[in-house]
CSV table of C-alpha atoms in Angstrom, one decimal:
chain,number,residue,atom,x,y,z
A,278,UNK,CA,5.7,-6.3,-16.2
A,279,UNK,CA,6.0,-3.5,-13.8
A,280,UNK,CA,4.5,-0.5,-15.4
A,281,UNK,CA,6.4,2.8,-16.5
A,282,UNK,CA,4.6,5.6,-15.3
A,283,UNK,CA,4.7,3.9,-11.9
A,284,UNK,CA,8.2,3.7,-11.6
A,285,UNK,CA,8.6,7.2,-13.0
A,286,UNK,CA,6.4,8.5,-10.0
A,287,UNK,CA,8.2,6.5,-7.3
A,288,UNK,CA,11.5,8.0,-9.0
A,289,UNK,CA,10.3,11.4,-9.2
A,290,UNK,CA,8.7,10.7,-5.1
A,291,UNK,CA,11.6,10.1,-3.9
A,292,UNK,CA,13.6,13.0,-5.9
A,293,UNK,CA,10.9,15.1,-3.7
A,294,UNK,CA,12.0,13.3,-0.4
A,295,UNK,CA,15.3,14.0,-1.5
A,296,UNK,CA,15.0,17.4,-1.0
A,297,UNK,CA,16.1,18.1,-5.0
A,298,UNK,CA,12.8,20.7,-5.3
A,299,UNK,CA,13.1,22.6,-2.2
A,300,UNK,CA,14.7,25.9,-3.7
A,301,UNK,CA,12.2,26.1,-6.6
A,302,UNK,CA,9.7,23.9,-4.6
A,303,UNK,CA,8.5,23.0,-8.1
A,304,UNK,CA,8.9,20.1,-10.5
A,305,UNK,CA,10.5,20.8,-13.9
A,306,UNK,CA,7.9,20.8,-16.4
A,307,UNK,CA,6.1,17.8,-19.1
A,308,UNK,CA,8.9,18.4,-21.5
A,309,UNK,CA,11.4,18.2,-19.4
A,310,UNK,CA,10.1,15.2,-18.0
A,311,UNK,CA,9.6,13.8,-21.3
A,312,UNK,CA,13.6,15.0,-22.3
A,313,UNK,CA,14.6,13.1,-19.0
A,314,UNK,CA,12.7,9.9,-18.5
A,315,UNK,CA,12.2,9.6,-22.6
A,316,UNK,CA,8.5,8.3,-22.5
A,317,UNK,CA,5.7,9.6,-24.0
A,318,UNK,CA,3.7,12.4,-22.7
A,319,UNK,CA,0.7,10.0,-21.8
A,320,UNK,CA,3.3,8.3,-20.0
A,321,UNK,CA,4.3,11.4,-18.2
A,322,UNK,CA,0.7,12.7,-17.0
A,323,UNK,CA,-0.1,9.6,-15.6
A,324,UNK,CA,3.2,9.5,-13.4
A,325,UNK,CA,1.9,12.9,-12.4
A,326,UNK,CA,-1.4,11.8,-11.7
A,327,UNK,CA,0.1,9.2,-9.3
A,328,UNK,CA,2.2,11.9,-7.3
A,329,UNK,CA,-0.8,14.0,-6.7
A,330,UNK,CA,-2.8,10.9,-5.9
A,331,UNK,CA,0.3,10.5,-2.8
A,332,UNK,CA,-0.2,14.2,-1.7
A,333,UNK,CA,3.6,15.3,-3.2
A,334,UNK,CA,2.1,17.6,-5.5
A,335,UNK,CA,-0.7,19.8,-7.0
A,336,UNK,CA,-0.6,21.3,-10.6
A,337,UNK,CA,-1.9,25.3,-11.6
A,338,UNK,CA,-3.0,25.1,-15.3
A,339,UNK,CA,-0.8,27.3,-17.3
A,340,UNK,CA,1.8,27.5,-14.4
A,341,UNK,CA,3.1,23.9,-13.7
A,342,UNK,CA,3.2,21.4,-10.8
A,343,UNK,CA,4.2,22.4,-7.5
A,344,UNK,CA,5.3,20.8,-4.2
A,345,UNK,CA,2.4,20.8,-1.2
A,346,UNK,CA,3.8,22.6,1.5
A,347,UNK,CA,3.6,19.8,3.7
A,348,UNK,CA,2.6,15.5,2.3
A,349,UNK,CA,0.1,13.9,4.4
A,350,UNK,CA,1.9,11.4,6.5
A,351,UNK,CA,1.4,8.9,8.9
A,352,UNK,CA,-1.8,7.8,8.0
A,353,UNK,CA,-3.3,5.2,6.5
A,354,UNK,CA,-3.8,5.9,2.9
A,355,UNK,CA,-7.0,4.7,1.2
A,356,UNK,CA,-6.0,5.7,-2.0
A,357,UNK,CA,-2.9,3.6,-1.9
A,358,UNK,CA,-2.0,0.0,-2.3
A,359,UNK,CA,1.4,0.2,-1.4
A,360,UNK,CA,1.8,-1.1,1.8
A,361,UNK,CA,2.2,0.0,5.5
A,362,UNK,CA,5.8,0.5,5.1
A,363,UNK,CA,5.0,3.5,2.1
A,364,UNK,CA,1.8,5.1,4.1
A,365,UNK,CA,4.1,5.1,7.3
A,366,UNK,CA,7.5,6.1,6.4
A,367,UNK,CA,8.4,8.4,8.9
A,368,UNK,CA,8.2,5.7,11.7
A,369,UNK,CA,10.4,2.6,12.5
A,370,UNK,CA,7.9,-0.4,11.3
A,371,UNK,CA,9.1,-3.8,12.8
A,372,UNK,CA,6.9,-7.2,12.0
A,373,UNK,CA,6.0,-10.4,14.0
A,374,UNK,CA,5.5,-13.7,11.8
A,375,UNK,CA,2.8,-15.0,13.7
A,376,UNK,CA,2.1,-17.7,10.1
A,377,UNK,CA,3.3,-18.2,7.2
A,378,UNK,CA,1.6,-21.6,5.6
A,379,UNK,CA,0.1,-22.9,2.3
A,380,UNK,CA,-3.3,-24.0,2.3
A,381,UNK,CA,-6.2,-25.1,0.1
A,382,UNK,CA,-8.8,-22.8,-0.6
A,383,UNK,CA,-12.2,-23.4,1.4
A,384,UNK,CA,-15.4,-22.5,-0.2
A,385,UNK,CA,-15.3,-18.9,1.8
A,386,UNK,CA,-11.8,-17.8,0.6
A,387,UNK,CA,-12.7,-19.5,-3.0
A,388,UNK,CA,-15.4,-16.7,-3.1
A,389,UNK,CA,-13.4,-13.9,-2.0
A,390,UNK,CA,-10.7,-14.7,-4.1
A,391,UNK,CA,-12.4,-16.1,-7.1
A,392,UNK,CA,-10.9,-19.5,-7.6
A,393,UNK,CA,-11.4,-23.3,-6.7
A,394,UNK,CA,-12.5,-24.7,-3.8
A,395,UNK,CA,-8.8,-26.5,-2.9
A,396,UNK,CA,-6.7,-23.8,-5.0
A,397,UNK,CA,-3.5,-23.4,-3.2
A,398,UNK,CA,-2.7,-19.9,-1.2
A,399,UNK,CA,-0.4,-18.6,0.8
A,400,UNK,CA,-2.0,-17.8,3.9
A,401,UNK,CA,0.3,-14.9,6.4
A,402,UNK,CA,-0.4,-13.7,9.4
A,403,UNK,CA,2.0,-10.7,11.1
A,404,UNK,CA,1.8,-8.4,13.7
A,405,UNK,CA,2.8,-5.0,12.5
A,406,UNK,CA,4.2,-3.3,15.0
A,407,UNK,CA,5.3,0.7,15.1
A,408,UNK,CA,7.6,2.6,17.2
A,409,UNK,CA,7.7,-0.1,19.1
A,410,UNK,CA,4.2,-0.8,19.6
A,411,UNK,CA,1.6,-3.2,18.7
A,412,UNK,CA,-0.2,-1.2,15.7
A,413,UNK,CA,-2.3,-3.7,13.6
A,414,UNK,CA,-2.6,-7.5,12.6
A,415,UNK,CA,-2.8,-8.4,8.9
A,416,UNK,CA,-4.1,-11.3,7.4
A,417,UNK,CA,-3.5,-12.4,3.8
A,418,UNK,CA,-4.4,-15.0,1.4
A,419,UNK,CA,-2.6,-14.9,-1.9
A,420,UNK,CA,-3.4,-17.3,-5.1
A,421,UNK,CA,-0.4,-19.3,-5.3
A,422,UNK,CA,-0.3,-19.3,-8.7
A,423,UNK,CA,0.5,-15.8,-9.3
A,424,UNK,CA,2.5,-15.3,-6.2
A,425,UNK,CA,4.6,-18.6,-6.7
A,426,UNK,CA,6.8,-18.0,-3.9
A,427,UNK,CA,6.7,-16.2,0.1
A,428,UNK,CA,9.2,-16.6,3.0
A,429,UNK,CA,9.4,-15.3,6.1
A,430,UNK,CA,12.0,-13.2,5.1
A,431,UNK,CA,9.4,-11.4,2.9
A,432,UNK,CA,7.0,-11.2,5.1
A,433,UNK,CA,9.1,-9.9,7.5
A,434,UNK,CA,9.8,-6.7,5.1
A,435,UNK,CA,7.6,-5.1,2.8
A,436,UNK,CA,5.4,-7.8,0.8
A,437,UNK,CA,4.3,-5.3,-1.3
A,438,UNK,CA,7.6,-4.7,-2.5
A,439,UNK,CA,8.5,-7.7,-3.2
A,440,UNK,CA,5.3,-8.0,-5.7
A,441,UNK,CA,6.4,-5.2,-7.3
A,442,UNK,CA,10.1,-4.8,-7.7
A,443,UNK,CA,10.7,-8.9,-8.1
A,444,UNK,CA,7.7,-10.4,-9.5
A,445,UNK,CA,7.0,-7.5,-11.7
A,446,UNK,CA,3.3,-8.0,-11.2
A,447,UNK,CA,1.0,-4.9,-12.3
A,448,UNK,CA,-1.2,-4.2,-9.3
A,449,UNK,CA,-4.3,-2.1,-10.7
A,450,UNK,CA,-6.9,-1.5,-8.1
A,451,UNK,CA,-8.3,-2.6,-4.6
A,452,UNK,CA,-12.2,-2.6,-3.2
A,453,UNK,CA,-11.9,-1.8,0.4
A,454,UNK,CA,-14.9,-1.8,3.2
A,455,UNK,CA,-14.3,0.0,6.6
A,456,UNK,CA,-15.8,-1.2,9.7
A,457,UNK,CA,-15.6,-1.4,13.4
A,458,UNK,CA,-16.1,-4.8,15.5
A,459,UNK,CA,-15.0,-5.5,19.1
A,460,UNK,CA,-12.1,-7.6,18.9
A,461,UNK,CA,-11.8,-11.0,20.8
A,462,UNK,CA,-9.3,-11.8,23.9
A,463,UNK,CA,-6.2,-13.3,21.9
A,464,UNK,CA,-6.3,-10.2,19.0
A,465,UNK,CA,-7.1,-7.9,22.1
A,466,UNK,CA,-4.0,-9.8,23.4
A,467,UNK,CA,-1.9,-8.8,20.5
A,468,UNK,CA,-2.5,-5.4,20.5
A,469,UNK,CA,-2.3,-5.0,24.5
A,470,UNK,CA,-5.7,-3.5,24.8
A,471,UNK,CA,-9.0,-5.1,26.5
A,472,UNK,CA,-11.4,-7.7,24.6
A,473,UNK,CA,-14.4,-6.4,23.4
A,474,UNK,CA,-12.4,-2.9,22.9
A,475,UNK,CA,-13.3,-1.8,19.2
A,476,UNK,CA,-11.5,-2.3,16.6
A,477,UNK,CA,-10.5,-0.8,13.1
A,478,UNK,CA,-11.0,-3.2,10.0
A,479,UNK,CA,-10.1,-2.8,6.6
A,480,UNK,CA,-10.4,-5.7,4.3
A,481,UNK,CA,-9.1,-5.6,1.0
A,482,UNK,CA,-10.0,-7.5,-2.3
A,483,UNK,CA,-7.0,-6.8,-4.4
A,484,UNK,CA,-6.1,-7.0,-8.1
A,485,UNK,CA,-4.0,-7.1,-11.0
A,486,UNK,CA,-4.0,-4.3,-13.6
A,487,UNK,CA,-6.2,-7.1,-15.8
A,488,UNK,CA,-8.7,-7.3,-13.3
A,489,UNK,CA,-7.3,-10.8,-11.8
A,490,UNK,CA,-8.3,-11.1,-7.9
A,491,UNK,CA,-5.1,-12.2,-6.3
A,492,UNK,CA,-5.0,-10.7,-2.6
A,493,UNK,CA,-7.7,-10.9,0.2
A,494,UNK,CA,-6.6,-9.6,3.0
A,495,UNK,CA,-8.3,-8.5,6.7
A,496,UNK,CA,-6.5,-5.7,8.8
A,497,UNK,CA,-6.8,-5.1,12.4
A,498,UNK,CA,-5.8,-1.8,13.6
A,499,UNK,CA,-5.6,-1.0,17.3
A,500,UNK,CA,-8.8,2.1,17.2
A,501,UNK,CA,-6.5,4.4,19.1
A,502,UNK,CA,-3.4,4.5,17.1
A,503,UNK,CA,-4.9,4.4,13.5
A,504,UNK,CA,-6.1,7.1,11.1
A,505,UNK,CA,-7.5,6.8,7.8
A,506,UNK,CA,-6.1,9.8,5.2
A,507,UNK,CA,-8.6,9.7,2.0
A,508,UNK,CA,-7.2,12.2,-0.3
A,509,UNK,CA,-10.0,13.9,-2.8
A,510,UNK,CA,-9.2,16.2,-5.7
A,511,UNK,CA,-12.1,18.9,-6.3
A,512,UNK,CA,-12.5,19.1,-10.1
């Protein structure tokens, strides 16, 4: 089931992208909110929460929510799990299948992914590519059973998307771990820079709102074109 408050926020996102608060270059308040979307206030906060999360918004207590002067873009967003495509949206994102297979689990990935040894995944591998240049590879294994179905049409978009919007699934939270490694002849290869160069890594254990693992996933970005954006409200 996809959950309410997050498709309030992404509604209410792309209201801001729309340019519908620039004159007031506020958001109407809770009660409107409520009076619009007809959800509970709970409901409403939480969408609110997410939109200062993304950097859209910031609230004054006593004097309401207002627009940041300028969102964060182009970089890539710890605090998100919505996909290159979301983090980047200012720049033309194009993506190379390199594979897109079903496999059996060995007893690494079973580890990572908490399941059987021989549990079928989908296993992707693309070349994300931005502006018209090589940006990162992205490797994914996803438990087939909860994520029944991949193509390369998919992949080629927005995975993440697809997650969402068709299967409905309820994505709840992500552990990440940062690190730098030199990167090997055919990756260096693939991002048109020298073996051994460094490279960015971000791995991600991802899972459902119920605290399922169903994404493990290694990213490769080329260490002169990526920035990391870690957003921190001071309370």
């Amino acid at each position: 089931m996809a959950v309410k408050y997050k498709e309030i926020a992404d509604r209410i996102e792309q209201e801001v992208r729309d340019g519908l608060f620039d004159k007031t270059k506020k958001l109407p308040t809770e009660d409107e909110l409520i009076k619009k979307f007809e959800v509970s206030r709970n409901t409403i906060r939480k969408a609110i929460t997410q939109l200062v999360n993304r950097g859209y918004i910031y609230q004054v207590q006593g004097s309401g929510m207002f627009l940041r002067e300028k969102s964060v873009t182009d970089y890539i967003n710890l605090g998100s799990l919505r996909g290159l495509t979301k983090d980047l949206s200012s720049k033309r994102i194009d993506t190379k299948i390199l594979s897109l297979q079903i496999i059996e689990a060995d007893k690494e990935k079973a580890t990572q992914l908490s399941c059987e040894v021989g549990a079928k995944l989908y296993y992707v591998k693309r070349l994300r590519i931005v502006d018209q240049e090589p940006f990162s590879i992205e490797i994914s294994y996803f438990k087939k059973d909860i994520v029944p179905y991949l193509n390369s049409d998919i992949a080629t978009s927005s995975i993440y998307r697809y997650l969402i919007d068709d299967l409905k699934l309820n994505i709840g939270f992500a552990d990440k771990v940062i690190n730098c490694e030199k990167i090997d002849e055919a990756t260096a290869s693939l991002l048109q820079i020298s073996p051994q160069d460094p490279a960015l890594i971000i791995e991600n254990t991802v899972c459902l709102a119920n605290g399922t693992i169903f994404e493990w996933s290694k990213s490769i970005f080329h260490y002169q074109k990526a920035k990391i954006l870690n957003r921190i409200n001071f309370k």
